[in-house]
Amino acid sequence: MWDELVDEMRATHGAHAIIVYGSHARGDATAESDVDVAAFADVAVTTRDARLWRGVYLDGFVYPTELVPSVELLKLVGGSIVLDERGTARALLDRLIALEREGPAPLAADDAQMRRVWAQKTLARIRRGDVEAHYRRHQLVVNLLEDYFALRGAWFRGAKVALAELPPDAFAIFARALAPGATIDDIAAAVELTLRA
């Protein structure tokens, strides 16, 4: 499977390095999982390659060869190198592993305070029950998961990984808050949990 992807990414984008990451690299892919790919080529800017490929969705990024490691690229840690003609992929993964070990920079006090106030203010707003309140309800529960990790000085690695990393009691609270038909009390419990940090 990866040989065909490598051939196609070489032909289409001039890729000289490819990392498959996400569920296919972790080994927990399902029939619905997309194929997450980071390719590296002699290009000036990052481009996307999102399409149906061999019956699955491809979610590809084509990055410039001289890419600087960043927090956004931590998603590649644990990825599988399927092409590395110049050693680009191995060198990048090694730098990203070191960045991951350092942990995120602590939130500035004003940023932490803003997140806490925003969550409480938004919880109050969703109690109105109008269409804007419904929108904010979804926005709140999505942001709470990211804030849970940020307020604890931990990396947020995307929803699937973050949910798996939650302690069992926190997972149960988030599962109730994220479920269709969650009550305001369910969401309030997730707010309280998140802000307990």
Short mmCIF file of C-alpha atoms in Angstrom, two decimals, residues 22-118:
data_model
loop_
_atom_site.label_atom_id
_atom_site.label_comp_id
_atom_site.label_asym_id
_atom_site.label_seq_id
_atom_site.Cartn_x
_atom_site.Cartn_y
_atom_site.Cartn_z
CA GLY A 22 -1.96 9.26 12.86
CA SER A 23 -4.04 6.10 13.16
CA HIS A 24 -2.25 4.21 10.37
CA ALA A 25 1.10 4.76 12.09
CA ARG A 26 -0.29 3.95 15.55
CA GLY A 27 -1.98 0.79 14.29
CA ASP A 28 -5.50 1.76 15.38
CA ALA A 29 -6.90 2.69 11.97
CA THR A 30 -10.44 1.64 11.17
CA ALA A 31 -12.32 1.42 7.88
CA GLU A 32 -13.31 5.08 8.36
CA SER A 33 -9.78 6.33 9.11
CA ASP A 34 -8.12 8.64 6.66
CA VAL A 35 -4.46 8.33 5.68
CA ASP A 36 -2.46 11.16 7.25
CA VAL A 37 0.67 11.93 5.25
CA ALA A 38 3.46 14.49 5.55
CA ALA A 39 5.55 14.70 2.39
CA PHE A 40 8.65 16.84 1.88
CA ALA A 41 9.67 18.28 -1.46
CA ASP A 42 11.65 21.17 -2.92
CA VAL A 43 8.69 23.55 -2.80
CA ALA A 44 8.44 27.12 -1.51
CA VAL A 45 5.23 26.82 0.49
CA THR A 46 3.21 24.10 2.20
CA THR A 47 0.33 22.73 0.12
CA ARG A 48 -2.50 20.30 0.87
CA ASP A 49 -3.37 17.10 -0.94
CA ALA A 50 -6.82 16.04 0.27
CA ARG A 51 -8.74 13.53 -1.84
CA LEU A 52 -10.14 10.03 -2.08
CA TRP A 53 -7.26 7.62 -2.65
CA ARG A 54 -7.70 3.86 -3.07
CA GLY A 55 -11.11 4.03 -1.39
CA VAL A 56 -9.90 6.00 1.67
CA TYR A 57 -9.48 9.69 2.27
CA LEU A 58 -5.97 11.04 1.97
CA ASP A 59 -5.13 13.99 4.21
CA GLY A 60 -1.76 15.07 2.93
CA PHE A 61 0.56 17.99 3.54
CA VAL A 62 3.46 18.71 1.22
CA TYR A 63 6.05 20.70 3.17
CA PRO A 64 9.17 22.54 2.04
CA THR A 65 12.36 20.52 2.57
CA GLU A 66 13.86 23.05 5.00
CA LEU A 67 10.97 22.99 7.44
CA VAL A 68 11.58 24.28 10.96
CA PRO A 69 10.16 22.03 13.71
CA SER A 70 7.08 23.54 15.35
CA VAL A 71 4.32 22.63 17.75
CA GLU A 72 1.96 22.11 14.79
CA LEU A 73 4.25 19.33 13.55
CA LEU A 74 4.21 17.35 16.81
CA LYS A 75 1.44 15.32 15.17
CA LEU A 76 4.24 13.57 13.25
CA VAL A 77 5.84 12.09 16.39
CA GLY A 78 5.30 8.34 16.28
CA GLY A 79 4.88 8.45 12.52
CA SER A 80 6.25 5.83 10.14
CA ILE A 81 8.88 6.92 7.65
CA VAL A 82 8.03 5.35 4.30
CA LEU A 83 10.49 7.39 2.19
CA ASP A 84 13.60 9.26 3.27
CA GLU A 85 16.02 9.76 0.36
CA ARG A 86 17.94 12.63 2.03
CA GLY A 87 17.49 11.86 5.73
CA THR A 88 15.02 14.75 6.02
CA ALA A 89 12.27 12.74 7.73
CA ARG A 90 14.54 11.09 10.33
CA ALA A 91 16.22 14.40 11.23
CA LEU A 92 12.87 16.17 11.57
CA LEU A 93 11.36 13.41 13.72
CA ASP A 94 14.40 13.46 16.02
CA ARG A 95 14.04 17.23 16.50
CA LEU A 96 10.30 16.89 17.09
CA ILE A 97 10.84 14.18 19.70
CA ALA A 98 13.21 16.54 21.53
CA LEU A 99 10.64 19.37 21.30
CA GLU A 100 7.92 17.07 22.64
CA ARG A 101 10.09 16.09 25.61
CA GLU A 102 10.60 19.75 26.51
CA GLY A 103 6.85 20.12 26.94
CA PRO A 104 4.80 23.16 26.05
CA ALA A 105 5.72 26.60 27.28
CA PRO A 106 3.65 27.50 30.34
CA LEU A 107 0.56 29.54 29.57
CA ALA A 108 0.96 33.20 30.34
CA ALA A 109 -1.10 34.14 33.39
CA ASP A 110 -3.38 36.38 31.33
CA ASP A 111 -3.96 33.63 28.76
CA ALA A 112 -4.87 31.12 31.48
CA GLN A 113 -7.20 33.66 33.06
CA MET A 114 -8.82 34.43 29.69
CA ARG A 115 -9.51 30.72 29.09
CA ARG A 116 -11.11 30.38 32.52
CA VAL A 117 -13.27 33.46 32.13
CA TRP A 118 -14.24 32.55 28.55
#
